[in-house]
mmCIF file of C-alpha atoms in Angstrom:
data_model
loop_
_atom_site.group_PDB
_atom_site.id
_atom_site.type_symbol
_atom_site.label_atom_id
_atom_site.label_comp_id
_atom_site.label_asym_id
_atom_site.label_seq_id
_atom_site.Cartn_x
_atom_site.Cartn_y
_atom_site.Cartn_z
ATOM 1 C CA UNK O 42 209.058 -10.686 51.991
ATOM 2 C CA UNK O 43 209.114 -13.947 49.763
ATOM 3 C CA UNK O 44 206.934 -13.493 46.443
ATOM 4 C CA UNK O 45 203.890 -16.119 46.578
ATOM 5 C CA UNK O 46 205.590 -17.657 43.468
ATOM 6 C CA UNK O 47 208.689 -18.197 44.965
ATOM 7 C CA UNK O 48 207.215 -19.838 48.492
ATOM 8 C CA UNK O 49 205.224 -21.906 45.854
ATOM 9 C CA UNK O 50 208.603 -23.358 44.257
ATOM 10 C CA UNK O 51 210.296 -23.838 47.687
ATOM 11 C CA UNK O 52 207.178 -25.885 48.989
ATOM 12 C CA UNK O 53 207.026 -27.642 45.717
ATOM 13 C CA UNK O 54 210.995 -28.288 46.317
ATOM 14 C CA UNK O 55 210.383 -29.872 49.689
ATOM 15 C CA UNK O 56 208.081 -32.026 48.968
ATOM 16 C CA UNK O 57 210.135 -33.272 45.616
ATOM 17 C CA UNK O 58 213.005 -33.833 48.309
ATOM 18 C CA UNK O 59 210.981 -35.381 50.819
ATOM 19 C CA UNK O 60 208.189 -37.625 48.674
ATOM 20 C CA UNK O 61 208.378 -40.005 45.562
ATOM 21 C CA UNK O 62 206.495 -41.132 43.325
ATOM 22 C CA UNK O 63 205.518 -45.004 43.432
ATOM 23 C CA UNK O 64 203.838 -47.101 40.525
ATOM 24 C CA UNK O 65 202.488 -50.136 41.574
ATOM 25 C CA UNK O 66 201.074 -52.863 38.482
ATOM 26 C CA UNK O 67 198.646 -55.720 39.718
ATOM 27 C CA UNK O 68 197.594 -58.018 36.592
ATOM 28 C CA UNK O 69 196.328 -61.287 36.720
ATOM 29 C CA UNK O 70 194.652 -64.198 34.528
ATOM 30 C CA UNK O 71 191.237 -62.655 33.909
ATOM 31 C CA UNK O 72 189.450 -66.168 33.474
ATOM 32 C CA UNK O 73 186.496 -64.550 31.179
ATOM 33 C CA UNK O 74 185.834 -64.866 27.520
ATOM 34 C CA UNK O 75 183.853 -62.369 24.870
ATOM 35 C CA UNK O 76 181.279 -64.266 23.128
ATOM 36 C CA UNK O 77 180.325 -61.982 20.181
ATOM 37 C CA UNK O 78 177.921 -64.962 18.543
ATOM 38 C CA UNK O 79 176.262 -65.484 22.065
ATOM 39 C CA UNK O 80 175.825 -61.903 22.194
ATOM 40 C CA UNK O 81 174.272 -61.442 18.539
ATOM 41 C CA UNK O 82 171.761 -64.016 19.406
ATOM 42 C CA UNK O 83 170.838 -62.422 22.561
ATOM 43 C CA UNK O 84 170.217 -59.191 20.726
ATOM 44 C CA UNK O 85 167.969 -60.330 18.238
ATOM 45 C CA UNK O 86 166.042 -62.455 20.785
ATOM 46 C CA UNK O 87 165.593 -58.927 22.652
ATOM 47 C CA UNK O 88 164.928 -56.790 19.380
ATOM 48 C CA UNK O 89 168.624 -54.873 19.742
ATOM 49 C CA UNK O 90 171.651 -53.968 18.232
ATOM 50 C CA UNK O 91 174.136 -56.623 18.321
ATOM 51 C CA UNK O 92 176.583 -53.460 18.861
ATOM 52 C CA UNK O 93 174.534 -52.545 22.253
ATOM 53 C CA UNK O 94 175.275 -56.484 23.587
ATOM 54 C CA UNK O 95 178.031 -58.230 25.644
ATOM 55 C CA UNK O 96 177.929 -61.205 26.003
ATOM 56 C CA UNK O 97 181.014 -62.509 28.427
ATOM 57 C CA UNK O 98 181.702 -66.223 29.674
ATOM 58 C CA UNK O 99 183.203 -67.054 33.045
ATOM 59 C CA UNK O 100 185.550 -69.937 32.747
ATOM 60 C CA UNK O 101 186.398 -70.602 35.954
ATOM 61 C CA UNK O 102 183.703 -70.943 39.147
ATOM 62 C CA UNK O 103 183.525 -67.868 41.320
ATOM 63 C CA UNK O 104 186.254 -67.924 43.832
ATOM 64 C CA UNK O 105 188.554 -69.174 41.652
ATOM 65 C CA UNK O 106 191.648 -65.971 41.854
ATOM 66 C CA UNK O 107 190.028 -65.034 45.665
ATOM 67 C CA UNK O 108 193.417 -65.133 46.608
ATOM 68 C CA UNK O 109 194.997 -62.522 44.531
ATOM 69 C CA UNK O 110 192.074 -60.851 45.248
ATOM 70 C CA UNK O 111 192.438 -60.985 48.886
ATOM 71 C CA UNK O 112 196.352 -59.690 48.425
ATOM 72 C CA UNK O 113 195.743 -56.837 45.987
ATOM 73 C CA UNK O 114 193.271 -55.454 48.437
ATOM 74 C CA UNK O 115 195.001 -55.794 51.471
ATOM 75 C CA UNK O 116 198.270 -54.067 49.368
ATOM 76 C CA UNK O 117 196.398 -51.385 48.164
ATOM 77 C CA UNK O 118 194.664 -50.512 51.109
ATOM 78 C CA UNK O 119 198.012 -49.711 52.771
ATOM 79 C CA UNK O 120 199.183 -47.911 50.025
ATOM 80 C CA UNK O 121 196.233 -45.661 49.452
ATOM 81 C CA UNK O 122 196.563 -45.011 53.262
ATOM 82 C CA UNK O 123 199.986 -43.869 53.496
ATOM 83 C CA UNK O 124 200.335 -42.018 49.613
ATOM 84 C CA UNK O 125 198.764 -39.100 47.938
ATOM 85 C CA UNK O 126 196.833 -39.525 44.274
ATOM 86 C CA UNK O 127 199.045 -38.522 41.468
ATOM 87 C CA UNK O 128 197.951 -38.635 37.717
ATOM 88 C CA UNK O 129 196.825 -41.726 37.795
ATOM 89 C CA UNK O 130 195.332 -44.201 39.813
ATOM 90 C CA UNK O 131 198.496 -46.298 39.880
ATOM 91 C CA UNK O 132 200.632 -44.060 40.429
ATOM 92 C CA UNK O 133 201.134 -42.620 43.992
ATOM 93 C CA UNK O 134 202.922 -39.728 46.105
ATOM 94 C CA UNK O 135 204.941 -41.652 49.215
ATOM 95 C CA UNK O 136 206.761 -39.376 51.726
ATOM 96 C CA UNK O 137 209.981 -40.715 51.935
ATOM 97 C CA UNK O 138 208.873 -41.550 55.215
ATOM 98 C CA UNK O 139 206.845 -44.528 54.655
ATOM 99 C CA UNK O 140 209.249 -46.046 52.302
ATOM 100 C CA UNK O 141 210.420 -49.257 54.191
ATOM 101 C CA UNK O 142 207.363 -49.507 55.391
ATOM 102 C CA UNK O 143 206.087 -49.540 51.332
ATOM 103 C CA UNK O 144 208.825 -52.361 50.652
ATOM 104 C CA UNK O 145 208.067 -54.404 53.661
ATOM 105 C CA UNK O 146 204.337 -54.563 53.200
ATOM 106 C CA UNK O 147 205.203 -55.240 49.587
ATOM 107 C CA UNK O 148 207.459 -57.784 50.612
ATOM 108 C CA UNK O 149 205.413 -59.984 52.490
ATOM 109 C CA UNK O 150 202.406 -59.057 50.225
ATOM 110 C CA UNK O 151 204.486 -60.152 47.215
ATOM 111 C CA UNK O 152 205.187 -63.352 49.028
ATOM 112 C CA UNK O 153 201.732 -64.327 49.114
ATOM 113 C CA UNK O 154 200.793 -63.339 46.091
ATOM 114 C CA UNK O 155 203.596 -66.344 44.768
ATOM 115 C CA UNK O 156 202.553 -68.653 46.909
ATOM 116 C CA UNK O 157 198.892 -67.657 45.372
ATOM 117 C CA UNK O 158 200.395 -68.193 41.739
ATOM 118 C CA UNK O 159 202.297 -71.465 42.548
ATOM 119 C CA UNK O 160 199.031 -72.839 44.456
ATOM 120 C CA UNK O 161 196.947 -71.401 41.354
ATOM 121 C CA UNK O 162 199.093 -73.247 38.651
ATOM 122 C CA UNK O 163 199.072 -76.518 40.173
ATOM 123 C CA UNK O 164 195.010 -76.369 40.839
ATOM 124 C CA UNK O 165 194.535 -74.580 36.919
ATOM 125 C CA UNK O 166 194.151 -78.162 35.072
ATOM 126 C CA UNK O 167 191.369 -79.143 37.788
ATOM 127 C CA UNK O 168 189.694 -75.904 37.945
ATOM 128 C CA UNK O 169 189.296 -75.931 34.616
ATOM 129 C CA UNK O 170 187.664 -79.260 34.609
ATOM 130 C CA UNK O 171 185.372 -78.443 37.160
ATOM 131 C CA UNK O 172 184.462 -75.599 35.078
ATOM 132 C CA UNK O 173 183.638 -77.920 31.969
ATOM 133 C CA UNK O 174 181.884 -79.823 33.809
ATOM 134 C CA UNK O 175 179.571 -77.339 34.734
ATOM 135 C CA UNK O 176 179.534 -74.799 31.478
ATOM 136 C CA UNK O 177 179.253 -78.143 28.946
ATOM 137 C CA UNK O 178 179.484 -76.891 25.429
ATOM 138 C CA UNK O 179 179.512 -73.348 26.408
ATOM 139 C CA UNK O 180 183.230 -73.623 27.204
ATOM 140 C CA UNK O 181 185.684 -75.072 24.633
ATOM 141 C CA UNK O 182 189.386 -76.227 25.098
ATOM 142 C CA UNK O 183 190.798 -73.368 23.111
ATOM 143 C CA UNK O 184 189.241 -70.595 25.168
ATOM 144 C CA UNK O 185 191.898 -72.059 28.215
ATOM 145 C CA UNK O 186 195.352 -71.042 27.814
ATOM 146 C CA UNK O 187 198.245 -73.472 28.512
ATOM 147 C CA UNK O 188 200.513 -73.627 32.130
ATOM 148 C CA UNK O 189 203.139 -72.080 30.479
ATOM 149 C CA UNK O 190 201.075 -69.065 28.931
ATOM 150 C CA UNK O 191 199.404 -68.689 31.974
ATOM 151 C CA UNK O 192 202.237 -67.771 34.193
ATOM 152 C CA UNK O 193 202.963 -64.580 31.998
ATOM 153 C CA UNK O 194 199.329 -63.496 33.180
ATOM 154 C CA UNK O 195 200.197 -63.211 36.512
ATOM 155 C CA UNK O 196 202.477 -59.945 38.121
ATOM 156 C CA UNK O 197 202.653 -57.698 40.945
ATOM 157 C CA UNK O 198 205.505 -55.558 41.171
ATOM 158 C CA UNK O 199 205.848 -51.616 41.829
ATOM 159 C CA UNK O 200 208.682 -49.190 40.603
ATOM 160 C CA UNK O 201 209.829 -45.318 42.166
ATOM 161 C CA UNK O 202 210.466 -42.799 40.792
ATOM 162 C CA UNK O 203 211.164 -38.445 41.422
ATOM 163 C CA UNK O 204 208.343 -36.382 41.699
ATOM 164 C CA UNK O 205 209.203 -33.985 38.615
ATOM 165 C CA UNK O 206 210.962 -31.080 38.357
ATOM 166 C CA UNK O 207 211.611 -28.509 35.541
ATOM 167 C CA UNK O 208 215.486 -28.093 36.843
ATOM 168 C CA UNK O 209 215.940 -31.520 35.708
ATOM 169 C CA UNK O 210 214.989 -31.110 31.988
ATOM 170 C CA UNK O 211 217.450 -30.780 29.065
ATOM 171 C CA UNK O 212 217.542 -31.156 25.798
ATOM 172 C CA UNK O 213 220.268 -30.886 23.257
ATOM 173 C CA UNK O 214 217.949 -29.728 20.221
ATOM 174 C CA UNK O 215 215.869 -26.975 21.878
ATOM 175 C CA UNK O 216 217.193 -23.348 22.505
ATOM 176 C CA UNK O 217 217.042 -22.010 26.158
ATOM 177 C CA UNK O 218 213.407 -20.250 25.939
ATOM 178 C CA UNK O 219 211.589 -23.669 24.659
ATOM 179 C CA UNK O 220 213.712 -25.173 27.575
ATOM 180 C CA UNK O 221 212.795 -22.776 29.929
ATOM 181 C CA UNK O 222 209.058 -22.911 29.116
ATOM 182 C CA UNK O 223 209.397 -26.888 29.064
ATOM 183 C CA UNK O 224 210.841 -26.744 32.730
ATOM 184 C CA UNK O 225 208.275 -23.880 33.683
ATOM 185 C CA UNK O 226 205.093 -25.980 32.413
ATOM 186 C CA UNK O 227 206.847 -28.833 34.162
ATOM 187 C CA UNK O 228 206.654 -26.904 37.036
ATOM 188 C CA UNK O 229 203.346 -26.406 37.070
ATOM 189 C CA UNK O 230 201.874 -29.557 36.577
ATOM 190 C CA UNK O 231 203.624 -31.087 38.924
ATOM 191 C CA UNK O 232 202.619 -28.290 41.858
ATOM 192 C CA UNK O 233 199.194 -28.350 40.559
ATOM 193 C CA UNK O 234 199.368 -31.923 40.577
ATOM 194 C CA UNK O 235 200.960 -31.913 44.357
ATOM 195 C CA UNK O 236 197.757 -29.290 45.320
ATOM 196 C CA UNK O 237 195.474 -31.602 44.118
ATOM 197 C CA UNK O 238 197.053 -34.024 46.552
ATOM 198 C CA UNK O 239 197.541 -32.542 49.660
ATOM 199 C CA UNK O 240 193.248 -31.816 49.662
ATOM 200 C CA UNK O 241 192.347 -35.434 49.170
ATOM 201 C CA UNK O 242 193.988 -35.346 53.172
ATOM 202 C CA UNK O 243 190.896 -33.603 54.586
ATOM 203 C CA UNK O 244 188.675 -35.906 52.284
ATOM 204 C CA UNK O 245 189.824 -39.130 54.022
ATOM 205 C CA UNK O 246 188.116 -37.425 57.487
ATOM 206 C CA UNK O 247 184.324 -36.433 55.648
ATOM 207 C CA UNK O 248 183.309 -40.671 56.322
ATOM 208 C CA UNK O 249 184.545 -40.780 59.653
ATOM 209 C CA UNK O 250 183.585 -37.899 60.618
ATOM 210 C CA UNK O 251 179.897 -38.298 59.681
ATOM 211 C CA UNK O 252 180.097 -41.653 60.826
ATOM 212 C CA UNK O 253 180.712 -40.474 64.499
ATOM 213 C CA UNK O 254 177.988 -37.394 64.064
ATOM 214 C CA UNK O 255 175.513 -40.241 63.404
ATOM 215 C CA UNK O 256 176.621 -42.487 65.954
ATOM 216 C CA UNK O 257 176.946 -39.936 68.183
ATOM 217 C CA UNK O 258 173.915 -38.289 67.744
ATOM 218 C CA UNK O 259 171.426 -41.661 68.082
ATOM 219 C CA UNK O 260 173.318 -43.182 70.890
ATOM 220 C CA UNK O 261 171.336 -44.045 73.827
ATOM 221 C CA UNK O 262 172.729 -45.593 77.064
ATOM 222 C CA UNK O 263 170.875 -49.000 78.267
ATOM 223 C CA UNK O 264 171.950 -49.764 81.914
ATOM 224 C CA UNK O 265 170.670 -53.674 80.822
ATOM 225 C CA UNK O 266 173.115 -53.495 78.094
ATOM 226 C CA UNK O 267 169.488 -54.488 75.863
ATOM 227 C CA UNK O 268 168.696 -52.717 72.893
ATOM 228 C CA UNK O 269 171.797 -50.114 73.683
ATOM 229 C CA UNK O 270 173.157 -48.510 70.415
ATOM 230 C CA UNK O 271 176.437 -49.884 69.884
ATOM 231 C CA UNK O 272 179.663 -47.211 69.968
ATOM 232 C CA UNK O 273 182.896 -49.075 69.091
ATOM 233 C CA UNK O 274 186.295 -47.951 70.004
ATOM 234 C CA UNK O 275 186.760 -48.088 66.616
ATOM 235 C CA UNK O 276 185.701 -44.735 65.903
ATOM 236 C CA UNK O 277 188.123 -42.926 67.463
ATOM 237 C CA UNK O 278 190.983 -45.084 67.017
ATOM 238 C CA UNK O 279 190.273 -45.051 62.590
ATOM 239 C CA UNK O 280 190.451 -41.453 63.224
ATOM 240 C CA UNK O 281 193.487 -41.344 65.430
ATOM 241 C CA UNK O 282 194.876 -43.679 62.829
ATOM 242 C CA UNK O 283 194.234 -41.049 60.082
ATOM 243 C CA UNK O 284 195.486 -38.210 61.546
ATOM 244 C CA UNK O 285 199.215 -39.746 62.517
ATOM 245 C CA UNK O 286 199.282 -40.489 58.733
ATOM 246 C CA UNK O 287 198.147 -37.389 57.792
ATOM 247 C CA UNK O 288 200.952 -35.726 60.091
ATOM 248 C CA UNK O 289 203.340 -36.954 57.622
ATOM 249 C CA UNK O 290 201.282 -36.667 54.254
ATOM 250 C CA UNK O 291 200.930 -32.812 54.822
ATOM 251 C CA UNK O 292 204.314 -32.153 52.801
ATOM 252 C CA UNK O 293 203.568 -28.507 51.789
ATOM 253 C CA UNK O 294 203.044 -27.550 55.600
ATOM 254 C CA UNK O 295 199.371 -26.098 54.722
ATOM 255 C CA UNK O 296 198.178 -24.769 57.656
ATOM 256 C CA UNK O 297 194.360 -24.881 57.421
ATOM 257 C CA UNK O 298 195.120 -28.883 57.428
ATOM 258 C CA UNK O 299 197.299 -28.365 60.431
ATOM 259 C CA UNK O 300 194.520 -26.619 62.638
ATOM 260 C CA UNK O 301 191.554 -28.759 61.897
ATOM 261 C CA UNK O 302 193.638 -32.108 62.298
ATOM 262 C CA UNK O 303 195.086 -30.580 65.875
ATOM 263 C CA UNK O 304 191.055 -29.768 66.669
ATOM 264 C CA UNK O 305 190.489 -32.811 66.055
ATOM 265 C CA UNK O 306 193.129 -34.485 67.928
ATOM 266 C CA UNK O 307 192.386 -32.037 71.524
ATOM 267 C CA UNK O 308 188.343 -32.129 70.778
ATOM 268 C CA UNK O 309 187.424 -35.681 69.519
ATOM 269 C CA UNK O 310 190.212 -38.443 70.070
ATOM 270 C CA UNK O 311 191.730 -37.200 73.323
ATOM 271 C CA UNK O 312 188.536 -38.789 74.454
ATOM 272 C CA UNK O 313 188.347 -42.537 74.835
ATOM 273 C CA UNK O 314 185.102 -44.809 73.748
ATOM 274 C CA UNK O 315 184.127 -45.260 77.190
ATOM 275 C CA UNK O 316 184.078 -41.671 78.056
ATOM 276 C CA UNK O 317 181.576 -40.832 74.948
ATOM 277 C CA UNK O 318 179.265 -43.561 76.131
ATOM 278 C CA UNK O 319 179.568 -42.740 79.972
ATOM 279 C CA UNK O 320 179.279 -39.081 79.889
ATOM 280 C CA UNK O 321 176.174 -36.682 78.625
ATOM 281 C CA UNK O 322 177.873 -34.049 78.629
ATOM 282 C CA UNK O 323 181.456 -34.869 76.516
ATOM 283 C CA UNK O 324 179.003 -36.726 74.308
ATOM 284 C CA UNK O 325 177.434 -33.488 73.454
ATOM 285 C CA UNK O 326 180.704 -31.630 73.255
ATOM 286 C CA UNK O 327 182.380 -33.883 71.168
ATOM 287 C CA UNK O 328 179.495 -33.933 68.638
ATOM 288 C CA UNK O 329 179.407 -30.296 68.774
ATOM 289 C CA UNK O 330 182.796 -29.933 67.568
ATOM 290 C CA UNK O 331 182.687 -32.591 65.020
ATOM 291 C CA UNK O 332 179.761 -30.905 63.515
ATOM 292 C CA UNK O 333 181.797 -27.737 63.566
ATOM 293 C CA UNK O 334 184.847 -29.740 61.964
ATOM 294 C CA UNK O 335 183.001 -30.868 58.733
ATOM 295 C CA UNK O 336 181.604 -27.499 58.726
ATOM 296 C CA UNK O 337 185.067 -26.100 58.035
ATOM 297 C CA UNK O 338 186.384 -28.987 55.872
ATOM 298 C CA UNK O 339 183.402 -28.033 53.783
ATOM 299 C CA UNK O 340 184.122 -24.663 54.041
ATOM 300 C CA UNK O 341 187.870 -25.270 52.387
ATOM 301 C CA UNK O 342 186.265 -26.837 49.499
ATOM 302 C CA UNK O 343 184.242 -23.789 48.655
#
């Protein structure tokens, strides 16, 4: 029989073999300015410390960057779809799977978010005079920086990288024990790190899932289509969506995620929108088991 520790290395192997790590940097001209004068006279005027005050000037009108808003969201909602949570919040764990899909939603992301930049730089000189315009002598020339400054403000690029692995570390300077507790505590962060991941998967179903209880629960048919609660396909499809991601984001094989996203493939999205509004009876089966399915994904957080 395999010792626990060793089936936890040869997960933690697969999924170093069959996942990376991806880093992915959005940064952009901020368009706001720190007052710390405007925000020591608002203090005293409200009897507070000037260290308890902000004080922070737009200088450009709202709706100004929309763009690269528009782009990093769209971006990062495919991302945080297809990859796990590392460390840090820009850092990622993508199966290997999904990687031309990363680089071609990059891709045609990153072409937007140039075309954004280029539109953005040619507009800056107006925008900023609108601004003036409309802030008077609460906006100065030397808050604004020039063309030229500006277009280092602006990036969106991402990099890879290996998922870590204590086999991989050496060091001239250190003997072999410091080495081999270097690559052991390696090791571990990076499995615990991997655990961590692998249960935000069952997370992603607690909104949808409750979602569809409620809906479920309240609907009411209306044969005059007048006052009828609405039930949009929707709510299955976001959920079949989910779980063919999650198919491949399971890396470690864990089986508790493997029977609660097969329930919920044979009792809940084997059935179509139609059916659930049609028939009494599925409609009660279906919100049975969906009940019974956040029951247990509660359950594995206990």
């Amino acid at each position: 029989m395999t010792p626990p520790t060793a089936q936890v290395k040869e997960k933690q192997t697969v999924v170093c073999y069959n996942a990376m790590l991806t880093h992915v940097t959005f940064s952009k001209y901020r368009a706001t300015k720190l007052d710390k004068d405007a925000g020591e006279e608002f203090a005293k005027q409200k009897n507070a410390n000037a260290a308890m005050v902000t004080v922070s000037k737009k200088l450009l009108e709202k709706g100004a960057l929309q763009e690269f808003d528009q782009v990093e969201r769209r971006f990062k909602k495919w991302w945080k779809l297809h990859s796990m949570p590392w460390s840090q919040e820009s850092v990622r764990i993508l199966p290997n799977e999904f990687h031309f899909e990363f680089v071609k939603e990059y891709n045609e992301c990153k072409d937007l978010w140039d075309k954004a930049t280029e539109n953005f730089l040619k507009k800056f000189p107006s925008l900023v005079k609108q601004a003036k315009s409309m802030g008077g002598d609460f906006l100065k020339d030397e808050y604004y920086p020039t063309v030229t400054e500006l277009k280092t403000k602006f990036d969106f690029s991402y990099s890879l990288g290996p998922i870590p692995q204590g086999v991989n570390f050496a060091a001239d300077k250190l003997n072999e024990s410091d080495i081999r507790r270097i690559q052991k505590d390696i090791d571990k962060k990076a499995t615990e790190a991997t655990e961590k991941a692998i249960d935000t998967i069952l997370v992603r179903f607690i909104k949808p899932l409750n979602h569809l209880v409620e809906k479920l629960g309240t609907y009411k048919a209306d044969p005059d289509n007048e006052g009828a609660t609405k039930f949009h396909e929707s709510m299955i499809t976001n959920i079949e969506e989910l779980l063919d991601v999650v198919s491949v984001l399971n890396l470690t094989g864990n089986k508790q995620i493997e029977k609660l996203t097969y329930k919920m493939a044979k009792d809940i999205t084997s059935y179509d929108a139609d059916t659930l509004r049609e028939d009494d009876a599925v409609r009660a089966k279906v919100l049975d088991s969906t009940k019974e399915i956040l029951q247990k994904i509660d359950d594995y957080f206990s």
